[in-house]
Short mmCIF file of C-alpha atoms (C1' of nucleotides) in Angstrom, two decimals:
data_model
loop_
_atom_site.label_atom_id
_atom_site.label_comp_id
_atom_site.label_asym_id
_atom_site.label_seq_id
_atom_site.Cartn_x
_atom_site.Cartn_y
_atom_site.Cartn_z
CA MET A 1 28.92 12.12 -47.50
CA ALA A 2 32.52 11.24 -47.03
CA LEU A 3 34.38 8.89 -49.39
CA THR A 4 33.64 5.27 -48.49
CA ARG A 5 37.03 3.45 -48.22
CA THR A 6 36.06 -0.09 -47.56
CA PRO A 7 32.26 -0.20 -47.61
CA ARG A 8 29.86 -2.94 -46.35
CA THR A 9 29.92 -4.64 -49.79
CA SER A 10 33.59 -5.20 -49.63
CA TRP A 11 33.36 -7.12 -46.39
CA ILE A 12 30.53 -9.15 -47.87
CA ASP A 13 32.47 -9.90 -51.01
CA GLU A 14 35.48 -10.90 -49.13
CA GLY A 15 33.36 -13.03 -46.88
CA LEU A 16 31.88 -14.86 -49.85
CA ARG A 17 35.40 -15.43 -51.22
CA ALA A 18 36.44 -16.96 -47.91
CA LEU A 19 33.31 -19.07 -47.87
CA ALA A 20 34.02 -20.35 -51.31
CA ALA A 21 37.60 -21.20 -50.40
CA GLY A 22 37.23 -22.72 -46.95
CA GLY A 23 33.59 -23.04 -45.91
CA PRO A 24 31.70 -21.23 -43.26
CA ASP A 25 34.43 -21.71 -40.63
CA ALA A 26 36.93 -19.97 -42.79
CA ILE A 27 34.95 -16.75 -42.57
CA ARG A 28 36.95 -15.06 -39.81
CA ILE A 29 36.73 -11.30 -39.40
CA GLU A 30 40.46 -10.81 -38.74
CA ALA A 31 41.35 -12.76 -41.84
CA LEU A 32 38.94 -10.76 -44.00
CA ALA A 33 40.38 -7.61 -42.57
CA GLN A 34 43.90 -8.67 -43.47
CA ALA A 35 42.69 -9.59 -46.99
CA LEU A 36 41.26 -6.15 -47.36
CA GLY A 37 44.41 -4.52 -45.97
CA VAL A 38 42.92 -3.05 -42.90
CA THR A 39 42.26 -4.15 -39.39
CA LYS A 40 39.00 -5.43 -37.91
CA GLY A 41 38.35 -1.95 -36.41
CA GLY A 42 36.12 -0.96 -39.27
CA PHE A 43 34.24 -4.22 -39.41
CA TYR A 44 32.41 -3.60 -36.19
CA TRP A 45 31.39 -0.18 -37.34
CA HIS A 46 29.54 -1.69 -40.36
CA PHE A 47 28.29 -4.84 -38.63
CA ASP A 48 27.03 -5.81 -35.17
CA ASP A 49 28.89 -9.03 -35.11
CA ARG A 50 29.93 -12.03 -37.19
CA PRO A 51 26.47 -13.51 -37.44
CA ALA A 52 25.32 -10.27 -38.93
CA LEU A 53 27.83 -10.51 -41.63
CA LEU A 54 26.81 -14.10 -42.42
CA GLU A 55 23.21 -12.95 -42.74
CA GLU A 56 24.00 -10.32 -45.21
CA MET A 57 26.27 -12.52 -47.16
CA LEU A 58 23.44 -15.08 -47.55
CA ASP A 59 21.01 -12.22 -48.35
CA THR A 60 23.18 -11.10 -51.34
CA TRP A 61 23.85 -14.64 -52.41
CA GLU A 62 20.16 -15.46 -52.46
CA GLN A 63 19.36 -12.34 -54.39
CA VAL A 64 21.88 -13.04 -57.04
CA MET A 65 21.10 -16.71 -57.30
CA ILE A 66 17.39 -16.25 -57.65
CA ASP A 67 17.67 -14.40 -60.88
CA GLU A 68 21.14 -14.77 -62.21
CA VAL A 69 20.71 -17.93 -64.32
CA ILE A 70 17.10 -17.48 -65.27
CA GLU A 71 17.67 -13.96 -66.57
CA ARG A 72 20.61 -14.97 -68.58
CA VAL A 73 18.81 -17.81 -70.18
CA GLU A 74 15.55 -15.99 -70.87
CA GLY A 75 17.39 -12.99 -72.18
CA GLU A 76 18.10 -14.48 -75.57
CA GLY A 77 14.77 -16.09 -76.35
CA GLY A 78 14.27 -19.21 -78.41
CA ASP A 79 11.99 -22.20 -77.87
CA ALA A 80 12.04 -24.35 -74.71
CA ARG A 81 14.57 -26.77 -76.10
CA THR A 82 16.94 -24.02 -77.03
CA ARG A 83 16.61 -22.32 -73.67
CA LEU A 84 17.05 -25.54 -71.81
CA ARG A 85 20.18 -26.26 -73.81
CA ARG A 86 21.44 -22.82 -72.97
CA LEU A 87 20.78 -23.50 -69.36
CA PHE A 88 22.82 -26.67 -69.58
CA ASP A 89 25.70 -24.79 -71.29
CA LEU A 90 25.63 -22.14 -68.68
CA ALA A 91 25.66 -24.53 -65.73
CA SER A 92 28.44 -26.62 -67.33
CA THR A 93 30.84 -23.91 -68.39
CA ARG A 94 29.93 -21.43 -65.58
CA GLU A 95 32.68 -19.03 -66.52
CA SER A 96 32.44 -17.56 -63.14
CA ARG A 97 34.18 -20.23 -61.08
CA GLU A 98 33.63 -18.11 -57.92
CA LEU A 99 29.88 -18.30 -57.98
CA LEU A 100 29.96 -22.07 -58.40
CA ARG A 101 32.25 -22.48 -55.47
CA VAL A 102 30.04 -20.37 -53.32
CA ASP A 103 27.12 -22.34 -54.42
CA LEU A 104 28.64 -25.67 -53.39
CA ALA A 105 29.83 -24.22 -50.14
CA VAL A 106 26.34 -23.03 -49.28
CA ARG A 107 24.91 -26.39 -50.15
CA ASP A 108 27.19 -28.08 -47.76
CA TRP A 109 26.49 -25.40 -45.14
CA ALA A 110 22.81 -25.95 -45.52
CA ARG A 111 23.13 -29.53 -44.33
CA ARG A 112 24.18 -28.19 -40.91
CA ASP A 113 22.24 -24.96 -40.53
CA ARG A 114 18.54 -24.74 -40.73
CA ALA A 115 18.46 -21.04 -41.66
CA VAL A 116 20.77 -21.62 -44.55
CA ALA A 117 18.78 -24.71 -45.63
CA LYS A 118 15.70 -22.41 -45.68
CA ARG A 119 17.37 -19.99 -48.12
CA LEU A 120 18.69 -22.81 -50.27
CA ARG A 121 15.16 -24.23 -50.48
CA ARG A 122 13.79 -20.92 -51.72
CA VAL A 123 16.52 -20.67 -54.43
CA ASP A 124 16.22 -24.36 -55.42
CA ASN A 125 12.46 -24.18 -55.59
CA ARG A 126 12.58 -21.20 -57.91
CA ARG A 127 15.17 -22.90 -60.17
CA MET A 128 13.30 -26.14 -60.22
CA GLU A 129 10.06 -24.33 -61.08
CA TYR A 130 11.77 -22.69 -63.98
CA MET A 131 13.33 -25.92 -65.27
CA ARG A 132 9.98 -27.67 -64.87
CA SER A 133 8.37 -25.10 -67.06
CA LEU A 134 10.96 -25.67 -69.81
CA PHE A 135 10.77 -29.43 -69.73
CA SER A 136 7.00 -29.35 -69.61
CA ASP A 137 6.93 -27.69 -73.01
CA PHE A 138 8.02 -30.72 -74.89
CA ILE A 139 7.83 -33.65 -72.46
CA PRO A 140 4.33 -35.00 -71.88
CA GLY A 141 4.27 -36.85 -68.48
CA GLU A 142 4.51 -34.85 -65.28
CA ASP A 143 6.39 -37.55 -63.50
CA ASP A 144 8.92 -37.77 -66.25
CA VAL A 145 9.40 -34.01 -66.26
CA GLU A 146 9.99 -34.07 -62.50
CA ALA A 147 12.49 -36.94 -62.77
CA ARG A 148 14.41 -35.06 -65.54
CA CYS A 149 14.56 -31.95 -63.35
CA LEU A 150 15.99 -33.86 -60.41
CA ILE A 151 18.52 -35.50 -62.66
CA ALA A 152 19.59 -32.26 -64.19
CA MET A 153 19.91 -30.49 -60.89
CA SER A 154 21.75 -33.40 -59.34
CA LEU A 155 24.16 -33.44 -62.24
CA PHE A 156 24.83 -29.75 -61.93
CA VAL A 157 25.59 -30.10 -58.30
CA GLY A 158 26.60 -33.67 -57.74
CA SER A 159 29.12 -34.01 -60.45
CA HIS A 160 31.39 -31.61 -58.55
CA PHE A 161 31.35 -33.95 -55.63
CA VAL A 162 32.11 -37.02 -57.68
CA ALA A 163 35.84 -37.68 -58.19
CA ALA A 164 35.77 -40.73 -60.39
CA ARG A 165 37.52 -40.81 -63.79
CA HIS A 166 35.80 -42.04 -66.91
CA GLY A 167 38.43 -44.22 -68.68
CA GLY A 168 39.77 -42.00 -71.38
CA ARG A 169 36.76 -39.68 -71.60
CA SER A 170 36.84 -36.34 -70.01
CA ARG A 171 34.25 -35.27 -67.43
CA ALA A 172 32.94 -32.62 -69.81
CA GLU A 173 32.36 -35.17 -72.49
CA VAL A 174 30.43 -37.58 -70.27
CA MET A 175 28.54 -34.57 -68.86
CA THR A 176 27.41 -33.67 -72.39
CA ALA A 177 26.39 -37.12 -73.17
CA ALA A 178 24.43 -37.30 -69.84
CA LEU A 179 22.68 -34.03 -70.50
CA LYS A 180 21.80 -35.12 -74.02
CA ARG A 181 19.84 -38.10 -72.62
CA LEU A 182 17.66 -35.52 -70.85
CA GLU A 183 16.46 -33.85 -73.99
CA ALA A 184 15.29 -37.04 -75.80
CA MET B 1 47.26 -57.28 -21.76
CA ALA B 2 45.16 -55.01 -19.60
CA LEU B 3 41.54 -54.09 -20.38
CA THR B 4 41.20 -51.47 -22.97
CA ARG B 5 38.89 -48.72 -21.73
CA THR B 6 38.60 -46.45 -24.65
CA PRO B 7 40.65 -47.88 -27.43
CA ARG B 8 41.87 -46.16 -30.67
CA THR B 9 38.75 -47.17 -32.51
CA SER B 10 36.46 -45.30 -30.14
CA TRP B 11 38.39 -42.10 -30.96
CA ILE B 12 38.10 -42.84 -34.57
CA ASP B 13 34.45 -43.51 -34.46
CA GLU B 14 33.76 -40.43 -32.40
CA GLY B 15 35.86 -38.48 -34.89
CA LEU B 16 33.82 -39.72 -37.81
CA ARG B 17 30.61 -38.86 -36.01
CA ALA B 18 31.89 -35.25 -35.42
CA LEU B 19 32.90 -35.16 -39.09
CA ALA B 20 29.45 -36.14 -40.24
CA ALA B 21 27.88 -33.60 -37.92
CA GLY B 22 30.04 -30.58 -38.42
CA GLY B 23 32.70 -31.06 -41.03
CA PRO B 24 36.45 -31.40 -40.57
CA ASP B 25 36.71 -28.25 -38.39
CA ALA B 26 34.33 -29.89 -35.89
CA ILE B 27 36.77 -32.60 -35.21
CA ARG B 28 38.27 -31.25 -31.95
CA ILE B 29 40.15 -33.44 -29.65
CA GLU B 30 38.70 -31.98 -26.48
CA ALA B 31 35.16 -32.18 -27.79
CA LEU B 32 35.72 -35.87 -28.73
CA ALA B 33 37.09 -36.51 -25.23
CA GLN B 34 34.02 -34.95 -23.61
CA ALA B 35 31.75 -37.02 -25.88
CA LEU B 36 33.61 -40.26 -24.77
CA GLY B 37 33.42 -39.06 -21.14
CA VAL B 38 37.13 -38.68 -20.58
CA THR B 39 39.70 -35.98 -20.95
CA LYS B 40 42.07 -35.58 -23.81
CA GLY B 41 44.81 -37.14 -21.66
CA GLY B 42 44.35 -40.62 -23.30
CA PHE B 43 44.14 -39.28 -26.79
CA TYR B 44 47.78 -38.35 -26.92
CA TRP B 45 48.76 -41.74 -25.70
CA HIS B 46 47.04 -43.37 -28.78
CA PHE B 47 47.84 -40.69 -31.41
CA ASP B 48 50.66 -38.44 -32.13
CA ASP B 49 48.48 -35.46 -32.82
CA ARG B 50 45.27 -34.38 -34.57
CA PRO B 51 46.45 -34.91 -38.09
CA ALA B 52 47.31 -38.53 -37.17
CA LEU B 53 43.74 -39.03 -36.10
CA LEU B 54 42.42 -37.59 -39.29
CA GLU B 55 44.62 -39.91 -41.27
CA GLU B 56 43.38 -42.95 -39.43
CA MET B 57 39.82 -41.78 -39.74
CA LEU B 58 40.16 -41.55 -43.51
CA ASP B 59 41.89 -44.86 -43.59
CA THR B 60 38.96 -46.66 -41.95
CA TRP B 61 36.46 -44.66 -44.12
CA GLU B 62 38.23 -45.65 -47.24
CA GLN B 63 38.50 -49.24 -46.20
CA VAL B 64 34.82 -49.56 -45.49
CA MET B 65 33.65 -47.61 -48.47
CA ILE B 66 35.67 -49.54 -50.99
CA ASP B 67 33.94 -52.80 -50.21
CA GLU B 68 30.83 -52.00 -48.23
CA VAL B 69 28.36 -51.41 -51.06
CA ILE B 70 29.87 -53.80 -53.59
CA GLU B 71 29.98 -56.74 -51.17
CA ARG B 72 26.44 -56.23 -50.06
CA VAL B 73 25.18 -56.11 -53.71
CA GLU B 74 27.30 -59.02 -54.93
CA GLY B 75 26.37 -61.18 -51.99
CA GLU B 76 22.92 -62.07 -53.11
CA GLY B 77 23.62 -62.79 -56.79
CA GLY B 78 21.22 -62.27 -59.65
CA ASP B 79 21.87 -60.82 -63.15
CA ALA B 80 23.21 -57.42 -63.77
CA ARG B 81 19.90 -55.62 -63.89
CA THR B 82 18.84 -57.24 -60.56
CA ARG B 83 22.17 -56.27 -58.95
CA LEU B 84 22.00 -52.86 -60.34
CA ARG B 85 18.47 -52.35 -58.98
CA ARG B 86 19.70 -53.59 -55.56
CA LEU B 87 22.56 -51.08 -55.71
CA PHE B 88 19.97 -48.35 -56.36
CA ASP B 89 17.86 -49.48 -53.43
CA LEU B 90 20.79 -49.62 -51.20
CA ALA B 91 22.00 -46.15 -52.10
CA SER B 92 18.48 -44.73 -51.79
CA THR B 93 17.46 -46.12 -48.42
CA ARG B 94 20.91 -46.38 -46.92
CA GLU B 95 19.60 -47.39 -43.52
CA SER B 96 22.85 -46.27 -42.05
CA ARG B 97 22.31 -42.53 -42.04
CA GLU B 98 25.65 -42.14 -40.39
CA LEU B 99 27.68 -43.53 -43.25
CA LEU B 100 25.92 -41.32 -45.65
CA ARG B 101 26.61 -38.21 -43.70
CA VAL B 102 30.16 -39.07 -43.41
CA ASP B 103 30.32 -39.63 -47.13
CA LEU B 104 28.97 -36.25 -47.89
CA ALA B 105 31.22 -34.62 -45.44
CA VAL B 106 34.25 -36.28 -47.01
CA ARG B 107 33.17 -35.16 -50.43
CA ASP B 108 33.01 -31.58 -49.37
CA TRP B 109 36.24 -31.94 -47.49
CA ALA B 110 37.96 -33.31 -50.76
CA ARG B 111 37.22 -30.03 -52.50
CA ARG B 112 39.65 -28.34 -50.11
CA ASP B 113 42.22 -31.01 -49.23
CA ARG B 114 44.26 -32.78 -51.90
CA ALA B 115 45.11 -35.73 -49.77
CA VAL B 116 41.38 -36.31 -49.10
CA ALA B 117 40.64 -35.78 -52.83
CA LYS B 118 43.08 -38.49 -53.59
CA ARG B 119 41.33 -40.92 -51.33
CA LEU B 120 37.95 -40.04 -52.70
CA ARG B 121 39.20 -40.63 -56.19
CA ARG B 122 40.22 -44.17 -55.28
CA VAL B 123 36.92 -44.91 -53.77
CA ASP B 124 34.86 -43.34 -56.57
CA ASN B 125 36.99 -44.91 -59.30
CA ARG B 126 36.32 -48.39 -57.71
CA ARG B 127 32.62 -47.79 -57.39
CA MET B 128 32.42 -46.36 -60.89
CA GLU B 129 34.27 -49.27 -62.26
CA TYR B 130 31.76 -51.67 -60.69
CA MET B 131 28.73 -49.77 -61.85
CA ARG B 132 30.22 -49.61 -65.30
CA SER B 133 30.48 -53.40 -65.36
CA LEU B 134 26.89 -53.74 -64.34
CA PHE B 135 25.51 -51.39 -66.98
CA SER B 136 27.79 -52.79 -69.66
CA ASP B 137 26.02 -56.07 -69.28
CA PHE B 138 22.84 -54.87 -70.89
CA ILE B 139 23.69 -51.43 -72.39
CA PRO B 140 25.59 -51.56 -75.74
CA GLY B 141 27.24 -48.18 -76.22
CA GLU B 142 30.26 -47.31 -74.07
CA ASP B 143 29.45 -43.62 -74.12
CA ASP B 144 25.88 -44.35 -73.03
CA VAL B 145 27.22 -46.59 -70.27
CA GLU B 146 29.52 -43.96 -68.99
CA ALA B 147 26.73 -41.26 -69.09
CA ARG B 148 24.42 -43.40 -67.06
CA CYS B 149 27.15 -44.08 -64.53
CA LEU B 150 27.77 -40.43 -64.00
CA ILE B 151 24.03 -39.75 -63.67
CA ALA B 152 23.60 -42.38 -61.12
CA MET B 153 26.58 -41.34 -59.05
CA SER B 154 25.46 -37.70 -59.27
CA LEU B 155 21.94 -38.67 -58.20
CA PHE B 156 23.20 -40.55 -55.23
CA VAL B 157 25.34 -37.74 -54.08
CA GLY B 158 23.88 -34.62 -55.50
CA SER B 159 20.31 -35.19 -54.53
CA HIS B 160 21.32 -34.69 -50.89
CA PHE B 161 22.62 -31.25 -51.80
CA VAL B 162 19.46 -30.23 -53.70
CA ALA B 163 16.76 -28.67 -51.48
CA ALA B 164 13.94 -28.21 -54.03
CA ARG B 165 10.49 -29.64 -53.47
CA HIS B 166 8.59 -31.45 -56.23
CA GLY B 167 5.13 -30.24 -56.16
CA GLY B 168 3.17 -32.88 -54.21
CA ARG B 169 5.59 -35.72 -55.02
CA SER B 170 8.13 -36.92 -52.41
CA ARG B 171 11.81 -36.86 -53.15
CA ALA B 172 11.82 -40.64 -52.88
CA GLU B 173 9.15 -40.97 -55.60
CA VAL B 174 11.00 -38.70 -57.96
CA MET B 175 14.22 -40.48 -57.17
CA THR B 176 12.74 -43.88 -58.06
CA ALA B 177 11.39 -42.38 -61.29
CA ALA B 178 14.84 -40.91 -62.15
CA LEU B 179 16.65 -44.19 -61.53
CA LYS B 180 14.06 -46.06 -63.62
CA ARG B 181 15.00 -43.96 -66.52
CA LEU B 182 18.56 -45.37 -66.18
CA GLU B 183 17.56 -49.02 -66.70
CA ALA B 184 15.64 -48.49 -69.93
"C1'" DC C 1 50.61 -59.03 -3.63
"C1'" DT C 2 53.55 -56.84 -6.76
"C1'" DC C 3 54.66 -55.09 -11.18
"C1'" DG C 4 54.18 -53.35 -15.78
"C1'" DT C 5 50.88 -52.05 -19.22
"C1'" DT C 6 47.33 -49.14 -20.49
"C1'" DC C 7 44.77 -45.29 -19.93
"C1'" DC C 8 43.23 -41.04 -17.51
"C1'" DA C 9 43.24 -36.26 -14.84
"C1'" DT C 10 45.08 -32.06 -14.25
"C1'" DA C 11 47.84 -28.12 -15.16
"C1'" DC C 12 50.30 -25.38 -18.15
"C1'" DG C 13 52.08 -22.52 -22.28
"C1'" DG C 14 51.07 -20.79 -26.67
"C1'" DG C 15 48.29 -19.54 -30.37
"C1'" DT C 16 44.07 -17.82 -32.46
"C1'" DG C 17 39.62 -15.63 -32.81
"C1'" DC C 18 35.61 -12.77 -31.04
"C1'" DG C 19 33.89 -8.53 -29.44
"C1'" DT C 20 34.69 -3.94 -26.96
"C1'" DA C 21 36.75 0.41 -25.85
"C1'" DT C 22 38.94 4.35 -27.18
"C1'" DG C 23 41.40 7.67 -29.63
"C1'" DG C 24 42.38 9.07 -33.82
"C1'" DA C 25 42.60 9.84 -39.09
"C1'" DT C 26 40.51 11.15 -43.42
"C1'" DA C 27 37.46 13.50 -46.32
"C1'" DC C 28 33.79 16.30 -47.56
"C1'" DG C 29 30.16 20.08 -46.51
"C1'" DG C 30 29.39 24.61 -45.33
"C1'" DC D 1 39.06 26.17 -41.75
"C1'" DC D 2 35.60 23.83 -38.77
"C1'" DG D 3 32.63 20.30 -37.89
"C1'" DT D 4 30.61 16.02 -38.81
"C1'" DA D 5 30.38 11.48 -40.79
"C1'" DT D 6 32.81 7.67 -41.91
"C1'" DC D 7 36.33 4.61 -41.18
"C1'" DC D 8 40.64 2.69 -39.12
"C1'" DA D 9 44.50 1.29 -35.52
"C1'" DT D 10 45.59 -0.42 -31.18
"C1'" DA D 11 45.04 -2.65 -26.97
"C1'" DC D 12 42.45 -5.46 -24.02
"C1'" DG D 13 39.60 -9.44 -21.85
"C1'" DC D 14 37.75 -13.62 -22.78
"C1'" DA D 15 37.13 -18.20 -24.61
"C1'" DC D 16 38.61 -22.07 -27.11
"C1'" DC D 17 41.89 -25.36 -28.76
"C1'" DC D 18 46.35 -27.71 -29.40
"C1'" DG D 19 50.11 -30.19 -27.63
"C1'" DT D 20 53.11 -31.32 -23.45
"C1'" DA D 21 54.38 -32.73 -18.82
"C1'" DT D 22 53.56 -35.29 -14.98
"C1'" DG D 23 51.52 -37.99 -11.54
"C1'" DG D 24 48.60 -41.19 -10.98
"C1'" DA D 25 44.54 -45.10 -11.32
"C1'" DA D 26 42.86 -49.48 -12.95
"C1'" DC D 27 43.75 -53.92 -14.34
"C1'" DG D 28 45.85 -58.38 -15.64
"C1'" DA D 29 50.00 -61.39 -15.30
"C1'" DG D 30 53.00 -63.94 -12.60
#
DNA sequence: CTCGTTCCATACGGGTGCGTATGGATACGG
DNA sequence: CCGTATCCATACGCACCCGTATGGAACGAG
């Protein structure tokens, strides 16, 4: 087993970085190679072609997304309200800007590609299910629970696509106020 | 004044259609020409280059967006609650699928292009201002008004980027329930 | 019927990106 | 130190797209 100079994973990581920065069309093999300091020669040793890379990128993204948030929230225990608040904090601050940008890029991508949409549905269903279980713990009506889940998800995602200012208030402040409404 | 076979506007319309379908990178002059049943020969008579088309596309989009919704809502009168509900209906049903898809495409585009972001900010500020005025009419706290505005905007936009199912309920049903929470 | 305006077709040069082919280079295992 | 596995560089053909150049074609005005 010889030393692995730039392994599959580095191509995938660089691909996700490109996706985050410029969308699916910005995932160009020759550009990735340059970013990795090599030529595309090695790429076609690891992967059949560009679509194969995209597949594997989405595979890793899906794998990470399915568990990332839930595990982090569940890890520290507490009752439903506490965990929900931790979920909100996590989604708002999201120290890893990179993951968020990939997330948004994938969501836009999914609107144009059925295969991507299918993956996104799997991830979102899983997250929604989890959030539903948290809300259900202290909210009686099922319809109300579902409405709150959609609002929360839409806030997490949609707020990044809304450019409006809030007259003096910062986005973070308004976001906090909006999320507080969901706990009541 | 000779007959105008395929005028500027048709290039702009076709460009917006391409934008809606495949994002900014899908706006290719030769593809537009083929869609219009001509060659790109005429394009460069109307426009200097591709960026010039993009500018004019965004100009028209901005112009339409700034007034479209507000005029339609204001047109039929009623009190603030009524108009707000009409705004919700309009944004939910949005019979013109095309406008919605352009809207979403522009929002994603704005994350990568400062000039586009600037335009989006103008449009969103205008809309937010209008919605704020409606909510303020029957909601006392300013912070609460602002939170509701952000929730509404995020729902209108973000729900299209969320792929989760709602266990038996349709998206429209949950959406209605979510919006009803905002009036209370 | 002629003339100018408006638009179109075609051909070209240049740039970029994909995928392939081929000959290394590097590092470890024996 | 020899061989094999792993990775890289280079060069090529192909396709696509931009922007330009140039010679029209269609149409209305006069």
